[in-house]
Amino acid sequence: MKVLKGRLIDCTGAAPIEAGAVAIDKNKICYAGEAAGLPAEYSKAEVLEIRDGTILPGLIEGHVHMSWGGANSIHWIDYTPQLEMARALRDLQFLRSEGYTAVRDMGSGCVFLKECVREGLLDLPRLFAAGRILTQIGGHGDAYQKLTLEASEKVYGPAFIVTGVDEVRRAIRTNFRNGADFVKIMTTGGVFSQGDKACETCHFSREEIRAAVEEAENQGTYVSSHAQANKGIRTALENGVCCIEHGFYLDEYCIELMLKNDCYLVPTLSIMHTSKVFNESNPHVLPELKEKTLRSYEAHYRSLDLAHKAGVKIGMGCDFVNDPALGCTYDRANMEFERMEAAGFAPMEILQAATKTNAELLLMADRIGTLEAGKLADVILVQGNPLNDIRLMCDADNIKLVIQDGRIVKDITAQAD
Ligand SMILES: [Zn+2]
């Protein structure tokens, strides 16, 4: 039994409690509230606290690719599954040291790590994984189009390149067979894929999207779409997709549909920010790629503002792909906190996006994402008050204690101020 004491932000939407406490028994939270109200039975429990510490739910990363290998898809040719897995393990460890006790993988080979966790071979953040992404021929996941189609399918690990309803169903059932938790499709092009027009396209037919939704719903889960262009966002939303990743070109109609159908938006500001910074300082980037990135960057902030003001449910994810050249490595994943602030979100909204809302996207809102009695004990202790300065969350050195499922998985409280 342990008790954490400090400023309590439970992320339910309640006001912070300055002198708060969270009591943990085995892997469950058994009390969260005023320290003065702590039941007497916890008086002998080990107390964990730091000066000016804030207790928060374990963070949840809402959009990452744990074994992707960089924005330049040609890297895949050099990859082995063993190398991918080693990188994914290292990066998951980075994420946990930054306070992430759960991760939503939006397409990579890391779905296989879930089996290793189940067998007790590895100790990792909770993994909620899409398996391989579904893309159409010439789509964002068919990213290296100078290769033959057969070679592209072979070397580009994170995607199934599919055509027609039957192939869509087959790919999804294969993903579920491998342990996937939900479905990720790509209904538009993307910024990094040179062969498509991210800003104008719609990929997949209505029938293919509806088949994906049916397959997901048959397994009690949902479809999320990589959707940047307006046409692909609309078509996805009109055909049952309930989460939009990126969402660069939302309009009033899309927002209305999202509200009506209770859909989520996961903005991915950090990857756009690192790409923009990289392009500005790199003379070798193709002019058309520079232009596409800048246009998408500006549209992303405009759309997010529209969705935010309208009250769309908004999660949070950095969309990093472990590319040192771009600066999107997982030791910098917490950059999304300051990017969200730059997009006009209040600190409490950002904290809730990274916990409560992302837990909903993991279909785990009844178990994680807020600090309430009866929930699983995924808890962190942060130095300082993130409501006064959200950038505190961007530095892993401020994340002094990480508890996952009741176990201490990081403890640098001795280094607290
Ligand atoms: Zn992504």
XYZ file of C-alpha atoms and ligand atoms in Angstrom:
418
model
C 0.000 0.000 0.000
C 1.297 3.476 -0.893
C 0.058 7.022 -0.563
C 1.069 9.901 -2.840
C 0.656 13.393 -1.442
C 0.692 16.674 -3.332
C -1.434 18.907 -5.531
C -4.048 16.617 -7.058
C -5.309 17.046 -10.619
C -7.543 14.036 -11.184
C -8.357 15.026 -14.816
C -12.079 14.290 -14.382
C -12.739 17.994 -14.908
C -12.813 18.716 -11.163
C -10.837 21.646 -9.768
C -7.338 20.843 -8.495
C -6.925 20.038 -4.796
C -3.886 21.807 -3.319
C -3.383 19.337 -0.456
C -4.430 16.125 -2.130
C -3.665 12.434 -1.762
C -3.974 9.256 -3.788
C -3.903 5.885 -2.030
C -2.920 2.774 -3.948
C -3.578 -0.796 -2.892
C -1.983 -3.432 -5.144
C -2.835 -2.271 -8.707
C -5.865 -0.143 -7.857
C -6.531 3.391 -6.680
C -8.534 3.142 -3.464
C -8.701 6.836 -2.590
C -8.256 10.117 -4.455
C -9.164 13.407 -2.789
C -8.259 15.775 0.039
C -5.289 14.526 2.062
C -7.279 15.458 5.179
C -9.966 12.982 4.173
C -7.606 10.016 3.788
C -9.122 7.037 5.642
C -7.315 6.042 8.854
C -6.385 2.612 7.483
C -3.770 4.298 5.228
C -1.978 6.047 8.103
C 0.819 3.458 8.109
C 1.223 3.316 4.310
C 4.475 4.377 2.641
C 4.138 8.074 1.691
C 5.595 9.365 -1.575
C 5.814 13.116 -1.960
C 8.047 15.933 -3.161
C 8.022 19.653 -2.517
C 5.560 21.406 -4.851
C 4.604 18.105 -6.485
C 1.511 17.499 -8.631
C -0.215 14.121 -8.856
C -1.697 13.312 -12.259
C -3.036 10.237 -14.045
C -0.434 8.353 -16.095
C -0.135 10.041 -19.490
C -1.408 8.337 -22.632
C 0.228 8.924 -26.009
C -2.611 9.039 -28.539
C -0.790 8.773 -31.875
C 2.617 7.176 -32.386
C 4.326 4.613 -34.616
C 6.570 2.560 -32.385
C 8.557 0.681 -34.991
C 8.376 2.816 -38.059
C 11.925 3.915 -38.720
C 11.768 7.457 -39.966
C 9.774 9.670 -42.248
C 11.774 8.535 -45.265
C 10.124 5.253 -46.142
C 13.119 3.977 -48.087
C 14.700 3.306 -44.699
C 12.482 0.251 -44.591
C 14.642 -1.507 -47.123
C 17.433 -1.674 -44.562
C 15.221 -2.892 -41.751
C 14.853 -6.230 -40.151
C 11.959 -7.024 -37.812
C 14.539 -7.526 -35.053
C 15.905 -4.012 -35.489
C 12.386 -2.581 -35.539
C 11.494 -4.333 -32.317
C 14.695 -3.212 -30.576
C 13.938 0.386 -31.539
C 10.321 0.057 -30.438
C 11.468 -1.249 -27.037
C 13.897 1.605 -26.553
C 11.268 4.152 -27.579
C 8.586 2.701 -25.323
C 11.069 3.038 -22.475
C 11.648 6.696 -23.415
C 7.916 7.275 -23.382
C 7.449 5.734 -19.973
C 10.259 7.835 -18.510
C 8.301 10.853 -19.808
C 5.223 9.735 -17.876
C 3.381 7.649 -20.472
C 1.822 4.542 -18.990
C -0.194 3.755 -22.129
C 0.414 4.176 -25.832
C -1.887 4.088 -28.854
C 0.143 2.792 -31.779
C -1.298 4.025 -35.055
C 0.364 1.505 -37.327
C 3.623 -0.402 -37.071
C 4.883 -3.878 -36.321
C 4.738 -3.394 -32.574
C 1.420 -5.195 -32.168
C 3.541 -8.316 -31.644
C 5.009 -6.831 -28.471
C 1.621 -7.234 -26.799
C 2.181 -10.988 -26.725
C 5.580 -10.483 -25.050
C 3.921 -8.349 -22.371
C 1.165 -10.926 -21.848
C 3.796 -13.633 -21.362
C 5.628 -11.470 -18.836
C 8.761 -11.239 -21.000
C 8.667 -7.449 -21.215
C 7.532 -4.653 -18.943
C 6.143 -1.857 -21.138
C 3.469 0.841 -21.143
C -0.001 -0.491 -21.937
C -0.193 -0.970 -25.709
C -3.302 -0.346 -27.819
C -2.261 -1.073 -31.375
C -3.695 -0.808 -34.887
C -1.378 -3.392 -36.421
C -0.754 -2.555 -40.059
C -2.505 0.437 -41.613
C -4.769 -0.077 -44.619
C -3.860 2.065 -47.601
C -4.947 2.042 -51.224
C -2.554 1.617 -54.135
C -0.726 4.916 -54.494
C -1.913 6.024 -51.041
C 0.029 7.406 -48.101
C 1.096 3.909 -47.005
C 2.264 2.963 -50.503
C 4.917 5.499 -49.828
C 7.826 4.598 -52.013
C 6.271 4.604 -55.429
C 9.475 4.338 -57.423
C 9.508 0.673 -56.444
C 7.237 -1.859 -58.115
C 3.988 -2.364 -56.224
C 5.097 -5.831 -55.111
C 8.366 -4.449 -53.759
C 6.583 -1.549 -52.059
C 4.247 -3.972 -50.270
C 7.198 -6.014 -49.139
C 9.530 -3.331 -47.886
C 7.038 -0.930 -46.375
C 6.145 -2.769 -43.221
C 3.513 -0.603 -41.550
C 0.866 -0.861 -44.297
C -1.357 -3.340 -46.124
C -1.886 -2.089 -49.674
C -5.414 -3.254 -50.502
C -8.022 -2.984 -53.258
C -11.708 -3.808 -52.923
C -13.957 -4.849 -50.101
C -12.628 -8.414 -49.872
C -9.011 -7.316 -49.485
C -10.051 -4.736 -46.908
C -11.812 -7.419 -44.872
C -8.911 -9.856 -45.231
C -6.341 -7.295 -44.073
C -8.438 -6.283 -41.075
C -9.091 -9.878 -40.028
C -5.347 -10.550 -40.336
C -4.642 -7.590 -38.070
C -7.134 -8.831 -35.479
C -5.590 -12.314 -35.747
C -2.258 -10.705 -34.840
C -3.753 -8.974 -31.805
C -4.739 -5.533 -33.118
C -7.152 -3.514 -30.988
C -8.693 -1.274 -33.644
C -8.503 -0.384 -37.337
C -6.529 2.382 -38.981
C -7.184 3.301 -42.591
C -5.881 6.115 -44.743
C -8.630 7.991 -46.556
C -6.314 10.713 -47.880
C -2.727 11.171 -48.954
C -0.137 12.535 -46.581
C 2.557 15.131 -46.181
C 5.530 12.778 -46.462
C 4.355 10.643 -49.360
C 5.546 12.358 -52.467
C 3.242 10.520 -54.865
C -0.063 11.821 -53.547
C -1.815 15.096 -52.987
C -2.415 15.269 -49.236
C -4.511 18.368 -49.507
C -7.049 17.362 -52.153
C -7.583 13.621 -52.157
C -10.031 10.991 -51.031
C -8.727 7.445 -50.845
C -10.855 4.295 -50.697
C -14.404 3.947 -51.963
C -17.436 4.306 -49.719
C -17.941 0.529 -49.906
C -14.364 -0.150 -48.763
C -14.690 2.265 -45.833
C -18.060 0.824 -44.819
C -16.591 -2.705 -44.953
C -13.768 -1.597 -42.644
C -16.275 -0.103 -40.213
C -18.366 -3.278 -40.237
C -15.310 -5.461 -39.559
C -14.243 -3.217 -36.684
C -17.700 -3.078 -35.164
C -18.012 -6.853 -35.423
C -14.994 -7.030 -33.095
C -16.385 -4.402 -30.711
C -13.988 -1.684 -31.779
C -13.738 1.205 -34.232
C -12.040 2.632 -37.308
C -9.783 5.644 -37.172
C -8.681 7.367 -40.341
C -5.528 9.166 -41.320
C -7.445 11.977 -42.999
C -5.967 15.310 -43.963
C -7.815 16.516 -47.086
C -11.394 17.684 -46.720
C -12.828 15.195 -49.222
C -11.273 12.200 -47.460
C -12.358 13.445 -44.038
C -15.964 13.889 -45.206
C -16.131 10.489 -46.869
C -14.693 8.807 -43.778
C -17.147 10.552 -41.448
C -20.130 9.874 -43.717
C -19.352 6.162 -43.710
C -18.906 5.382 -40.029
C -15.320 6.326 -39.159
C -15.399 7.774 -35.664
C -11.919 9.181 -35.205
C -9.999 11.518 -37.496
C -6.206 11.642 -37.209
C -4.600 14.959 -38.253
C -7.760 16.503 -39.773
C -5.965 19.344 -41.559
C -8.863 20.529 -43.702
C -11.972 20.416 -41.532
C -14.901 22.639 -42.420
C -18.268 23.435 -40.817
C -19.846 20.355 -42.401
C -17.154 18.020 -41.005
C -17.421 19.613 -37.574
C -21.204 19.193 -37.630
C -20.826 15.499 -38.535
C -18.215 14.975 -35.839
C -20.476 16.475 -33.200
C -23.529 14.566 -34.434
C -21.708 11.214 -34.550
C -19.696 11.770 -31.349
C -16.369 11.549 -33.227
C -12.878 12.330 -32.007
C -10.084 14.387 -33.518
C -6.440 13.623 -32.773
C -4.289 16.553 -33.866
C -0.613 15.825 -34.418
C 1.091 19.179 -34.045
C 4.599 18.046 -33.089
C 5.353 16.141 -36.285
C 4.193 19.113 -38.340
C 6.276 21.459 -36.226
C 9.462 19.384 -36.489
C 8.927 18.955 -40.253
C 8.452 22.684 -40.756
C 11.583 23.509 -38.747
C 13.550 20.854 -40.657
C 12.375 22.170 -44.042
C 13.257 25.755 -43.170
C 16.831 24.805 -42.373
C 17.380 22.208 -45.085
C 18.030 23.472 -48.627
C 17.763 19.958 -50.107
C 14.055 19.446 -49.406
C 12.063 19.439 -52.643
C 10.173 22.743 -53.134
C 6.836 20.939 -53.633
C 7.306 19.049 -50.355
C 8.139 22.284 -48.566
C 5.021 23.893 -49.976
C 2.815 20.909 -49.036
C 4.180 20.898 -45.481
C 3.675 24.620 -44.956
C 0.153 24.576 -46.389
C -0.762 21.588 -44.208
C 0.815 23.186 -41.121
C -1.258 26.333 -41.431
C -4.438 24.442 -42.274
C -3.892 22.156 -39.270
C -3.941 25.027 -36.783
C -6.993 26.602 -38.470
C -8.955 23.333 -38.409
C -7.990 22.532 -34.858
C -9.149 25.958 -33.739
C -12.502 25.390 -35.467
C -12.934 21.978 -33.805
C -11.801 23.264 -30.409
C -14.261 26.173 -30.433
C -17.115 23.913 -31.587
C -16.541 21.444 -28.729
C -15.326 18.390 -30.704
C -13.675 15.771 -28.470
C -9.935 16.217 -28.955
C -7.214 13.701 -28.058
C -3.485 14.241 -28.239
C -0.575 12.603 -30.056
C 2.813 13.632 -31.373
C 2.866 11.264 -34.429
C 6.602 10.811 -34.083
C 8.290 8.182 -36.224
C 11.726 8.107 -34.627
C 13.557 10.139 -37.241
C 16.622 11.872 -35.749
C 17.081 14.013 -38.882
C 13.594 15.467 -38.467
C 14.019 15.797 -34.702
C 10.985 13.585 -34.043
C 12.546 11.093 -31.660
C 10.665 9.757 -28.666
C 12.827 11.465 -26.096
C 11.055 14.643 -27.312
C 7.499 13.290 -27.438
C 6.252 15.660 -24.721
C 6.691 18.554 -27.127
C 2.985 18.095 -27.900
C 2.097 19.787 -24.587
C 3.607 23.100 -25.668
C 2.295 22.728 -29.220
C -1.253 22.331 -27.860
C -0.741 25.462 -25.784
C 0.416 27.311 -28.919
C -2.836 26.142 -30.555
C -4.884 27.909 -27.874
C -5.654 25.114 -25.400
C -5.707 25.820 -21.656
C -3.372 23.706 -19.463
C -6.277 21.753 -17.923
C -7.665 20.977 -21.394
C -4.260 19.712 -22.506
C -3.862 17.507 -19.429
C -7.335 16.057 -19.969
C -6.627 15.393 -23.656
C -3.493 13.430 -22.702
C -5.320 11.381 -20.057
C -9.117 11.233 -19.963
C -9.816 11.690 -23.688
C -6.975 9.466 -24.838
C -8.233 6.751 -22.435
C -11.562 6.905 -24.295
C -9.672 6.341 -27.558
C -8.072 3.266 -25.981
C -11.567 2.037 -25.024
C -10.258 2.039 -21.442
C -12.038 5.052 -19.945
C -13.554 2.842 -17.249
C -10.082 1.762 -16.077
C -7.492 4.507 -16.743
C -7.262 8.206 -17.651
C -8.519 9.778 -14.411
C -7.637 9.396 -10.739
C -10.692 7.894 -9.099
C -11.189 5.128 -6.549
C -11.563 1.761 -8.285
C -9.449 2.631 -11.344
C -6.119 1.033 -12.196
C -3.186 2.730 -10.483
C -1.471 4.514 -13.395
C -0.232 7.658 -11.659
C 2.589 10.186 -12.073
C 4.121 12.797 -9.804
C 5.367 15.979 -11.477
C 7.597 18.694 -10.049
C 5.782 22.056 -10.033
C 2.315 23.080 -11.147
C 1.551 22.363 -14.829
C -1.564 24.531 -14.608
C 0.759 27.524 -14.190
C 3.252 26.342 -16.798
C 2.328 23.432 -19.079
C 5.890 23.353 -20.419
C 6.912 21.622 -17.186
C 5.428 18.513 -18.799
C 7.891 18.728 -21.704
C 10.928 17.892 -19.573
C 11.232 14.257 -18.479
C 13.375 15.400 -15.521
C 10.215 16.965 -14.040
C 8.387 13.632 -14.175
C 9.711 12.408 -10.835
C 7.624 9.298 -10.283
C 5.765 6.965 -12.637
C 3.499 4.222 -11.310
C 1.871 1.766 -13.687
C -0.624 -0.823 -12.530
C 0.435 -0.073 -8.948
C 4.162 -0.666 -9.597
C 6.811 2.045 -9.435
C 8.451 2.050 -12.871
C 10.378 5.326 -12.520
C 11.478 7.051 -9.334
C 13.755 10.088 -9.330
C 12.036 11.745 -6.356
C 15.446 11.910 -4.651
C 16.411 14.453 -7.331
C 13.413 16.681 -6.589
C 13.999 20.336 -5.651
Zn 0.773 8.775 -37.880
